[in-house]
mmCIF file of C-alpha atoms in Angstrom:
data_model
loop_
_atom_site.group_PDB
_atom_site.id
_atom_site.type_symbol
_atom_site.label_atom_id
_atom_site.label_comp_id
_atom_site.label_asym_id
_atom_site.label_seq_id
_atom_site.Cartn_x
_atom_site.Cartn_y
_atom_site.Cartn_z
ATOM 1 C CA MET E 1 99.729 94.143 121.758
ATOM 2 C CA MET E 2 98.538 90.263 121.188
ATOM 3 C CA LYS E 3 95.346 90.103 123.558
ATOM 4 C CA ILE E 4 94.910 86.530 125.830
ATOM 5 C CA LEU E 5 91.933 86.340 127.489
ATOM 6 C CA ASP E 6 93.033 84.318 130.953
ATOM 7 C CA ILE E 7 89.172 83.042 132.318
ATOM 8 C CA ILE E 8 89.412 82.973 135.974
ATOM 9 C CA ALA E 9 85.597 82.682 136.526
ATOM 10 C CA PHE E 10 82.927 81.002 134.239
ATOM 11 C CA TRP E 11 79.215 82.188 133.799
ATOM 12 C CA GLY E 12 77.641 79.585 135.998
ATOM 13 C CA VAL E 13 80.578 77.778 137.572
ATOM 14 C CA SER E 14 81.356 78.142 141.333
ATOM 15 C CA LEU E 15 84.801 79.649 141.293
ATOM 16 C CA THR E 16 86.262 76.575 143.537
ATOM 17 C CA THR E 17 85.375 74.202 140.312
ATOM 18 C CA THR E 18 88.329 76.459 138.726
ATOM 19 C CA ALA E 19 91.017 76.324 141.128
ATOM 20 C CA ALA E 20 92.673 73.871 138.844
ATOM 21 C CA PHE E 21 93.072 76.873 136.292
ATOM 22 C CA ILE E 22 96.791 78.729 135.917
ATOM 23 C CA PRO E 23 96.373 82.609 134.269
ATOM 24 C CA ALA E 24 98.675 82.716 131.850
ATOM 25 C CA PRO E 25 101.546 85.276 132.519
ATOM 26 C CA THR E 26 100.350 88.282 133.970
ATOM 27 C CA SER E 27 102.225 90.468 130.854
ATOM 28 C CA PHE E 28 100.036 88.613 128.259
ATOM 29 C CA VAL E 29 96.592 89.351 129.766
ATOM 30 C CA ASN E 30 93.470 91.225 128.361
ATOM 31 C CA THR E 31 90.451 90.184 129.870
ATOM 32 C CA GLN E 32 88.622 91.584 126.455
ATOM 33 C CA ARG E 33 86.161 89.035 124.984
ATOM 34 C CA PRO E 34 86.813 87.971 121.421
ATOM 35 C CA THR E 35 85.577 89.828 118.423
ATOM 36 C CA THR E 36 81.885 88.326 117.882
ATOM 37 C CA ARG E 37 81.249 87.000 114.269
ATOM 38 C CA LEU E 38 80.939 89.425 111.116
ATOM 39 C CA SER E 39 83.362 87.580 108.278
ATOM 40 C CA GLU E 40 85.027 84.645 107.608
ATOM 41 C CA SER E 41 86.570 83.746 111.012
ATOM 42 C CA ALA E 42 89.246 80.890 112.023
ATOM 43 C CA LEU E 43 89.598 79.335 115.595
ATOM 44 C CA ILE E 44 92.813 77.304 116.334
ATOM 45 C CA ILE E 45 92.139 74.816 118.890
ATOM 46 C CA GLN E 46 96.329 74.565 120.190
ATOM 47 C CA ASN E 47 97.788 71.620 122.554
ATOM 48 C CA LYS E 48 100.290 72.436 125.105
ATOM 49 C CA GLY E 49 103.425 71.040 123.109
ATOM 50 C CA GLY E 50 104.795 68.189 122.032
ATOM 51 C CA GLY E 51 105.756 67.476 118.701
ATOM 52 C CA HIS E 52 102.369 68.949 117.363
ATOM 53 C CA GLY E 53 103.172 71.973 119.565
ATOM 54 C CA GLU E 54 104.173 74.737 116.663
ATOM 55 C CA LEU E 55 101.406 74.031 114.176
ATOM 56 C CA GLY E 56 98.941 76.225 115.946
ATOM 57 C CA TYR E 57 101.338 79.270 115.455
ATOM 58 C CA GLN E 58 102.606 78.579 111.894
ATOM 59 C CA ILE E 59 98.980 77.862 111.182
ATOM 60 C CA ALA E 60 97.908 81.529 112.420
ATOM 61 C CA LYS E 61 100.862 82.890 110.238
ATOM 62 C CA LEU E 62 99.035 81.123 106.889
ATOM 63 C CA LEU E 63 95.596 82.479 108.103
ATOM 64 C CA ASP E 64 96.747 86.235 109.069
ATOM 65 C CA ALA E 65 98.351 86.554 106.048
ATOM 66 C CA ASP E 66 94.883 84.889 103.839
ATOM 67 C CA SER E 67 92.499 87.816 102.633
ATOM 68 C CA ARG E 68 89.474 85.636 103.093
ATOM 69 C CA ILE E 69 90.106 85.244 106.625
ATOM 70 C CA THR E 70 89.870 88.507 109.364
ATOM 71 C CA ASN E 71 88.850 87.408 112.502
ATOM 72 C CA ILE E 72 91.397 84.672 114.509
ATOM 73 C CA THR E 73 91.614 83.421 117.873
ATOM 74 C CA LEU E 74 94.119 80.706 119.295
ATOM 75 C CA LEU E 75 92.163 78.822 121.834
ATOM 76 C CA GLN E 76 95.209 77.832 124.040
ATOM 77 C CA ASP E 77 95.824 74.780 126.589
ATOM 78 C CA VAL E 78 96.455 77.263 129.754
ATOM 79 C CA ASP E 79 99.047 74.684 130.613
ATOM 80 C CA ALA E 80 101.348 75.948 127.939
ATOM 81 C CA ASP E 81 105.000 77.139 128.958
ATOM 82 C CA TYR E 82 104.496 81.180 128.135
ATOM 83 C CA ASP E 83 108.493 80.764 128.667
ATOM 84 C CA LYS E 84 108.778 78.290 125.528
ATOM 85 C CA GLU E 85 108.441 78.489 122.212
ATOM 86 C CA PRO E 86 106.240 78.834 120.512
ATOM 87 C CA PHE E 87 104.061 80.166 122.941
ATOM 88 C CA LYS E 88 106.328 83.377 123.824
ATOM 89 C CA SER E 89 106.596 84.472 120.155
ATOM 90 C CA TYR E 90 102.940 85.257 120.443
ATOM 91 C CA PRO E 91 102.769 88.627 121.091
ATOM 92 C CA SER E 92 105.353 89.736 119.245
ATOM 93 C CA ASP E 93 104.736 87.596 116.135
ATOM 94 C CA LEU E 94 100.800 86.769 115.967
ATOM 95 C CA PRO E 95 99.475 90.661 116.887
ATOM 96 C CA ASN E 96 96.616 90.159 114.972
ATOM 97 C CA VAL E 97 95.662 87.133 116.682
ATOM 98 C CA VAL E 98 93.195 86.897 119.651
ATOM 99 C CA VAL E 99 94.687 84.200 122.174
ATOM 100 C CA ASN E 100 92.295 82.804 124.885
ATOM 101 C CA SER E 101 94.169 80.616 127.120
ATOM 102 C CA ILE E 102 91.654 78.100 129.026
ATOM 103 C CA PRO E 103 91.685 74.598 130.820
ATOM 104 C CA PHE E 104 91.188 71.546 128.803
ATOM 105 C CA GLU E 105 89.427 69.408 131.300
ATOM 106 C CA GLU E 106 87.828 66.383 131.967
ATOM 107 C CA TRP E 107 84.918 68.311 133.879
ATOM 108 C CA ILE E 108 83.800 70.538 131.160
ATOM 109 C CA ASP E 109 80.906 70.661 129.824
ATOM 110 C CA GLU E 110 79.012 72.258 126.625
ATOM 111 C CA PHE E 111 77.828 75.015 128.470
ATOM 112 C CA THR E 112 81.067 75.581 130.240
ATOM 113 C CA MET E 113 83.049 75.747 126.883
ATOM 114 C CA GLN E 114 80.623 78.028 125.419
ATOM 115 C CA ASN E 115 81.062 80.859 127.906
ATOM 116 C CA MET E 116 84.753 80.219 128.063
ATOM 117 C CA LEU E 117 84.432 80.888 123.970
ATOM 118 C CA GLY E 118 83.102 84.535 124.907
ATOM 119 C CA GLY E 119 79.504 83.867 125.415
ATOM 120 C CA ALA E 120 76.764 82.511 123.053
ATOM 121 C CA SER E 121 77.708 85.128 120.272
ATOM 122 C CA SER E 122 81.407 83.522 119.600
ATOM 123 C CA GLN E 123 81.571 81.454 116.642
ATOM 124 C CA TRP E 124 83.489 80.375 114.034
ATOM 125 C CA GLU E 125 83.583 79.617 110.203
ATOM 126 C CA TYR E 126 86.835 77.553 110.051
ATOM 127 C CA ILE E 127 87.959 75.105 113.268
ATOM 128 C CA PHE E 128 91.270 74.004 113.040
ATOM 129 C CA ASP E 129 91.893 71.370 115.895
ATOM 130 C CA ASN E 130 95.585 70.689 117.425
ATOM 131 C CA CYS E 131 94.555 69.637 120.282
ATOM 132 C CA SER E 132 91.713 66.617 120.703
ATOM 133 C CA LYS E 133 93.047 63.426 121.210
ATOM 134 C CA ASN E 134 89.732 61.874 122.268
ATOM 135 C CA PRO E 135 86.160 62.990 121.972
ATOM 136 C CA THR E 136 86.017 63.328 126.442
ATOM 137 C CA GLY E 137 85.523 66.492 128.226
ATOM 138 C CA ALA E 138 86.542 69.578 127.059
ATOM 139 C CA HIS E 139 86.989 68.160 123.524
ATOM 140 C CA LYS E 140 83.599 66.820 123.385
ATOM 141 C CA ALA E 141 82.059 70.071 124.545
ATOM 142 C CA PHE E 142 83.659 71.877 122.063
ATOM 143 C CA VAL E 143 82.235 69.828 119.744
ATOM 144 C CA ASP E 144 79.012 69.677 120.990
ATOM 145 C CA CYS E 145 79.142 73.739 120.771
ATOM 146 C CA ALA E 146 80.246 73.848 117.448
ATOM 147 C CA ALA E 147 77.933 71.078 116.189
ATOM 148 C CA LYS E 148 75.011 73.911 117.338
ATOM 149 C CA TRP E 149 76.656 77.535 115.518
ATOM 150 C CA GLY E 150 75.304 76.130 111.953
ATOM 151 C CA THR E 151 78.175 78.332 111.013
ATOM 152 C CA VAL E 152 81.292 75.973 110.660
ATOM 153 C CA LYS E 153 82.116 75.287 106.817
ATOM 154 C CA LEU E 154 85.333 73.088 107.761
ATOM 155 C CA TYR E 155 86.378 71.199 111.169
ATOM 156 C CA CYS E 156 90.195 70.250 110.010
ATOM 157 C CA TYR E 157 91.609 67.515 112.963
ATOM 158 C CA VAL E 158 95.209 67.290 113.106
ATOM 159 C CA SER E 159 95.081 63.528 113.719
ATOM 160 C CA SER E 160 97.793 60.706 113.848
ATOM 161 C CA ALA E 161 99.005 58.730 111.307
ATOM 162 C CA GLY E 162 99.777 56.350 114.409
ATOM 163 C CA MET E 163 96.886 54.517 114.201
ATOM 164 C CA TYR E 164 97.907 52.819 111.517
ATOM 165 C CA GLN E 165 98.125 49.547 112.048
ATOM 166 C CA PRO E 166 100.332 47.772 108.888
ATOM 167 C CA SER E 167 100.712 43.672 108.166
ATOM 168 C CA ASP E 168 103.212 41.795 106.251
ATOM 169 C CA ASN E 169 101.327 42.546 103.309
ATOM 170 C CA THR E 170 101.124 46.427 103.192
ATOM 171 C CA GLU E 171 101.808 47.992 100.244
ATOM 172 C CA PHE E 172 104.078 51.725 101.017
ATOM 173 C CA PRO E 173 103.858 54.027 102.180
ATOM 174 C CA MET E 174 100.551 53.520 103.919
ATOM 175 C CA ALA E 175 97.421 54.433 102.378
ATOM 176 C CA GLU E 176 94.004 56.189 103.884
ATOM 177 C CA ASP E 177 91.588 53.918 102.539
ATOM 178 C CA THR E 178 93.107 50.550 102.246
ATOM 179 C CA THR E 179 95.866 50.492 105.062
ATOM 180 C CA PRO E 180 93.771 48.960 108.498
ATOM 181 C CA ILE E 181 93.937 51.571 111.553
ATOM 182 C CA LYS E 182 93.531 50.665 115.233
ATOM 183 C CA GLU E 183 90.059 51.073 115.636
ATOM 184 C CA THR E 184 89.915 52.216 119.672
ATOM 185 C CA ALA E 185 92.622 54.871 118.854
ATOM 186 C CA GLY E 186 91.738 57.574 120.629
ATOM 187 C CA GLN E 187 91.775 60.070 117.156
ATOM 188 C CA HIS E 188 89.954 57.542 115.503
ATOM 189 C CA LEU E 189 86.904 57.592 118.199
ATOM 190 C CA PHE E 190 87.203 61.749 117.964
ATOM 191 C CA ASP E 191 87.214 61.647 114.248
ATOM 192 C CA GLU E 192 83.611 59.277 114.549
ATOM 193 C CA TYR E 193 82.312 62.084 117.395
ATOM 194 C CA VAL E 194 82.671 65.500 115.158
ATOM 195 C CA VAL E 195 81.305 63.382 111.875
ATOM 196 C CA GLU E 196 78.730 61.852 114.668
ATOM 197 C CA LYS E 197 77.497 65.608 115.123
ATOM 198 C CA GLY E 198 76.941 66.328 111.707
ATOM 199 C CA LEU E 199 80.300 68.784 111.161
ATOM 200 C CA PRO E 200 82.077 68.756 107.973
ATOM 201 C CA LEU E 201 85.373 66.945 109.645
ATOM 202 C CA VAL E 202 88.643 66.891 107.369
ATOM 203 C CA SER E 203 90.943 64.734 109.593
ATOM 204 C CA PHE E 204 94.913 64.855 108.690
ATOM 205 C CA ARG E 205 97.013 61.924 109.952
ATOM 206 C CA PRO E 206 100.632 63.673 110.420
ATOM 207 C CA GLN E 207 103.748 61.466 111.383
ATOM 208 C CA TYR E 208 107.089 63.347 112.658
ATOM 209 C CA ILE E 209 107.651 66.511 112.733
ATOM 210 C CA TYR E 210 110.107 69.016 113.004
ATOM 211 C CA GLY E 211 109.836 73.050 113.077
ATOM 212 C CA PRO E 212 111.886 75.986 114.080
ATOM 213 C CA LYS E 213 109.904 77.112 117.091
ATOM 214 C CA SER E 214 109.283 73.127 118.252
ATOM 215 C CA ASN E 215 109.617 72.200 121.554
ATOM 216 C CA LYS E 216 110.335 68.831 120.940
ATOM 217 C CA HIS E 217 113.783 67.672 119.252
ATOM 218 C CA THR E 218 114.337 64.052 120.038
ATOM 219 C CA TYR E 219 113.709 62.856 115.762
ATOM 220 C CA LEU E 220 116.302 63.800 115.007
ATOM 221 C CA ASP E 221 118.580 64.676 118.571
ATOM 222 C CA TYR E 222 118.837 61.536 118.592
ATOM 223 C CA PHE E 223 121.556 61.833 115.862
ATOM 224 C CA PHE E 224 123.258 64.365 116.816
ATOM 225 C CA ASP E 225 124.041 63.537 120.272
ATOM 226 C CA LYS E 226 125.832 60.113 118.907
ATOM 227 C CA LEU E 227 127.451 62.217 115.999
ATOM 228 C CA VAL E 228 129.007 65.192 118.470
ATOM 229 C CA ASN E 229 129.852 62.263 121.332
ATOM 230 C CA GLY E 230 132.200 60.297 118.383
ATOM 231 C CA GLU E 231 129.604 57.209 119.643
ATOM 232 C CA PRO E 232 128.185 54.292 117.128
ATOM 233 C CA ILE E 233 124.498 55.691 115.897
ATOM 234 C CA PRO E 234 122.273 52.287 116.928
ATOM 235 C CA ILE E 235 119.847 51.737 114.140
ATOM 236 C CA PRO E 236 117.175 48.788 113.465
ATOM 237 C CA GLY E 237 117.410 46.642 110.404
ATOM 238 C CA ASP E 238 120.202 47.584 107.695
ATOM 239 C CA GLY E 239 118.767 51.276 108.070
ATOM 240 C CA SER E 240 117.017 51.617 104.774
ATOM 241 C CA GLN E 241 113.627 52.500 106.195
ATOM 242 C CA LEU E 242 111.892 54.425 105.147
ATOM 243 C CA VAL E 243 110.948 58.024 107.112
ATOM 244 C CA SER E 244 108.421 61.228 106.582
ATOM 245 C CA LEU E 245 110.584 64.099 108.659
ATOM 246 C CA THR E 246 108.197 67.130 107.723
ATOM 247 C CA CYS E 247 109.047 70.743 108.343
ATOM 248 C CA SER E 248 106.110 72.463 110.444
ATOM 249 C CA GLU E 249 105.769 75.355 107.736
ATOM 250 C CA ASP E 250 104.980 72.462 105.483
ATOM 251 C CA VAL E 251 102.509 70.251 107.686
ATOM 252 C CA ALA E 252 100.971 74.188 108.216
ATOM 253 C CA SER E 253 100.264 74.598 104.630
ATOM 254 C CA LEU E 254 98.286 71.142 104.161
ATOM 255 C CA LEU E 255 96.373 71.736 107.229
ATOM 256 C CA VAL E 256 94.925 75.013 105.469
ATOM 257 C CA SER E 257 95.028 74.001 101.499
ATOM 258 C CA PRO E 258 91.271 72.581 102.103
ATOM 259 C CA MET E 259 89.977 76.514 102.159
ATOM 260 C CA SER E 260 90.693 76.144 98.864
ATOM 261 C CA LYS E 261 88.733 72.918 97.739
ATOM 262 C CA GLU E 262 86.062 72.010 100.498
ATOM 263 C CA GLU E 263 83.911 70.320 99.314
ATOM 264 C CA ALA E 264 86.359 67.830 97.655
ATOM 265 C CA ALA E 265 88.193 67.934 101.005
ATOM 266 C CA THR E 266 85.308 66.998 103.031
ATOM 267 C CA SER E 267 84.211 64.027 100.375
ATOM 268 C CA GLN E 268 87.816 62.241 100.844
ATOM 269 C CA ARG E 269 87.614 63.053 104.500
ATOM 270 C CA TYR E 270 91.164 61.512 105.586
ATOM 271 C CA PHE E 271 94.395 62.797 104.037
ATOM 272 C CA ASN E 272 98.089 61.324 105.214
ATOM 273 C CA CYS E 273 99.816 64.630 106.218
ATOM 274 C CA GLY E 274 103.442 64.427 105.400
ATOM 275 C CA THR E 275 106.462 65.454 103.173
ATOM 276 C CA ASP E 276 107.098 64.067 99.641
ATOM 277 C CA GLN E 277 110.667 63.783 99.997
ATOM 278 C CA LEU E 278 110.898 60.580 101.599
ATOM 279 C CA VAL E 279 114.639 59.238 103.362
ATOM 280 C CA SER E 280 115.802 56.163 104.674
ATOM 281 C CA TYR E 281 117.102 56.314 108.332
ATOM 282 C CA LYS E 282 121.041 56.074 106.957
ATOM 283 C CA ASP E 283 120.176 58.846 105.173
ATOM 284 C CA VAL E 284 119.090 61.133 108.429
ATOM 285 C CA ALA E 285 122.793 60.199 110.013
ATOM 286 C CA TYR E 286 124.887 61.223 107.163
ATOM 287 C CA LEU E 287 122.978 64.175 106.557
ATOM 288 C CA CYS E 288 123.288 64.950 109.989
ATOM 289 C CA ALA E 289 126.819 64.333 110.213
ATOM 290 C CA GLU E 290 127.560 65.982 107.115
ATOM 291 C CA VAL E 291 126.021 69.378 108.675
ATOM 292 C CA ALA E 292 127.855 68.782 111.742
ATOM 293 C CA GLY E 293 131.379 68.493 109.984
ATOM 294 C CA ILE E 294 131.625 64.676 111.035
ATOM 295 C CA THR E 295 133.275 62.162 108.421
ATOM 296 C CA GLU E 296 133.477 59.063 110.741
ATOM 297 C CA VAL E 297 130.148 57.674 110.603
ATOM 298 C CA GLN E 298 129.567 55.096 112.682
ATOM 299 C CA ILE E 299 125.908 52.859 111.990
ATOM 300 C CA GLU E 300 125.296 50.027 114.050
ATOM 301 C CA SER E 301 122.348 47.475 113.493
ATOM 302 C CA THR E 302 120.613 46.605 116.072
ATOM 303 C CA GLY E 303 118.538 43.626 114.127
ATOM 304 C CA THR E 304 114.804 43.985 114.483
ATOM 305 C CA GLU E 305 114.694 45.686 118.062
ATOM 306 C CA LYS E 306 114.779 49.661 118.498
ATOM 307 C CA SER E 307 117.899 50.892 120.759
ATOM 308 C CA ASP E 308 116.814 52.808 124.006
ATOM 309 C CA GLY E 309 115.994 56.506 122.325
ATOM 310 C CA PHE E 310 115.972 55.501 118.817
ATOM 311 C CA PRO E 311 113.142 58.065 117.382
ATOM 312 C CA PHE E 312 111.341 56.152 114.089
ATOM 313 C CA ARG E 313 109.866 52.639 114.269
ATOM 314 C CA ALA E 314 111.923 49.639 113.804
ATOM 315 C CA THR E 315 110.326 48.540 110.212
ATOM 316 C CA ASN E 316 108.920 50.836 107.669
ATOM 317 C CA PHE E 317 106.087 52.912 108.489
ATOM 318 C CA TYR E 318 105.481 56.110 106.170
ATOM 319 C CA VAL E 319 103.193 57.843 104.764
ATOM 320 C CA ALA E 320 103.525 60.168 101.713
ATOM 321 C CA PRO E 321 100.711 62.911 100.786
ATOM 322 C CA THR E 322 99.542 61.676 97.245
ATOM 323 C CA LYS E 323 95.830 62.391 98.328
ATOM 324 C CA ALA E 324 96.840 66.000 99.013
ATOM 325 C CA LYS E 325 98.180 66.851 96.432
ATOM 326 C CA SER E 326 95.882 65.759 93.657
ATOM 327 C CA ILE E 327 92.332 66.150 95.722
ATOM 328 C CA LEU E 328 93.090 69.190 97.638
ATOM 329 C CA GLY E 329 95.951 70.566 94.930
ATOM 330 C CA TRP E 330 99.249 70.697 97.693
ATOM 331 C CA GLU E 331 101.830 71.504 96.159
ATOM 332 C CA GLY E 332 104.525 70.039 98.315
ATOM 333 C CA SER E 333 106.808 70.894 100.957
ATOM 334 C CA LYS E 334 108.776 73.467 100.450
ATOM 335 C CA HIS E 335 111.159 72.710 102.933
ATOM 336 C CA THR E 336 114.107 69.580 102.683
ATOM 337 C CA LEU E 337 115.330 68.407 105.084
ATOM 338 C CA LYS E 338 119.133 68.944 104.191
ATOM 339 C CA GLU E 339 118.612 72.671 103.916
ATOM 340 C CA ASP E 340 116.970 72.471 107.114
ATOM 341 C CA LEU E 341 119.662 70.638 109.048
ATOM 342 C CA VAL E 342 121.654 73.784 109.153
ATOM 343 C CA TRP E 343 119.542 75.651 111.013
ATOM 344 C CA TYR E 344 118.572 73.227 112.930
ATOM 345 C CA TYR E 345 122.099 71.859 113.952
ATOM 346 C CA GLU E 346 122.986 75.672 115.390
ATOM 347 C CA ASP E 347 119.987 75.581 117.258
ATOM 348 C CA TYR E 348 121.057 72.106 118.501
ATOM 349 C CA LYS E 349 124.174 73.586 119.540
ATOM 350 C CA ALA E 350 122.769 76.153 121.866
ATOM 351 C CA ARG E 351 120.446 74.037 123.138
ATOM 352 C CA LYS E 352 122.489 71.550 124.318
ATOM 353 C CA LYS E 353 126.273 73.016 124.290
ATOM 354 C CA PRO E 354 128.096 69.931 123.230
ATOM 355 C CA ALA E 355 131.704 69.886 124.274
ATOM 356 C CA GLY E 356 134.016 71.076 122.337
ATOM 357 C CA VAL E 357 131.578 71.966 119.525
ATOM 358 C CA VAL E 358 132.112 74.981 117.891
ATOM 359 C CA THR E 359 128.922 77.559 118.473
ATOM 360 C CA SER E 360 128.690 80.677 116.607
ATOM 361 C CA VAL E 361 127.323 83.713 118.890
ATOM 362 C CA ASN E 362 126.497 86.983 116.982
ATOM 363 C CA GLY E 363 129.054 86.291 114.066
ATOM 364 C CA ASP E 364 132.448 84.693 116.017
ATOM 365 C CA ASP E 365 132.409 81.323 116.736
ATOM 366 C CA THR E 366 133.402 79.720 120.158
ATOM 367 C CA VAL E 367 134.252 76.894 121.774
ATOM 368 C CA VAL E 368 131.588 75.895 124.811
ATOM 369 C CA ASN E 369 132.161 74.139 127.462
ATOM 370 C CA GLY E 370 135.573 75.181 128.300
ATOM 371 C CA VAL E 371 137.043 73.046 125.727
#
């Protein structure tokens, strides 16, 4: 049974201070402290959901299969909904991983954070931070703790390609070293703080992520919603703009790749994170139509503006993993959007139950919503 530590009162912190803390479901609770560091260990800091919500789960699966790592802890935002994926699959799919549910609040300081981690002896070599958005509160406190351990070999941070600020003269794909970024972006400020504290930062800039256990579906649902309802698909421009839509399993494999090239990874420091198989907005529309068995596709140009709900930028805004492949030796994406849309559409039908669409239930075809 997976071990999930719900810390209800912290050493040196009053119970009234922790009133906002909500424990994980009782069936998951085990108050045993984490295993202390005896060998190569990894800590994954995981947010409560959204586009990055599945990455901690996928990273944990890869590390669990890695003979170099014998101790894995998943530091989970306590506000995660354990009735939803990927969190509800932790006990069944990650039996060897310690899950420590803590609040990521602004009031948490370094002392409190180290206590929540399990005390002074709780330290790790490899950090995978899929949670921090700025160097404040609990996120700053964690970095302050890690900087004092003297054990950290890699601090791999899931940042965002959204900080790029391309101009009319920008060459695409956007590049780590030449494309301007928003200097005030929280993720950039976090990058700078980790470096300032002397930690070996490797910062990844992903874009649009989908996955089998994701709890964010807006990127592809936008197209299926229009298609199954027989509506035109509003797309800005001529639809030739390229997008990097990457499966979470491929993103996770890129995030752990620095473990084999630690010096090269920390020397380059910043890496774009995404598939090497780019598609256009029109491609996405037609691929979704193909898997849904829809032959009539109506694409409606919205000019230079985006329609309500359109999930991507109005203009080109994409990255490629060129440096990750050449410097880290990442082999590239194993998944293709075309192949993944088969299972994605089945999941879409199960989630949304669109009227008149045939859904497979235990191998039998069933028409949903009474149509």
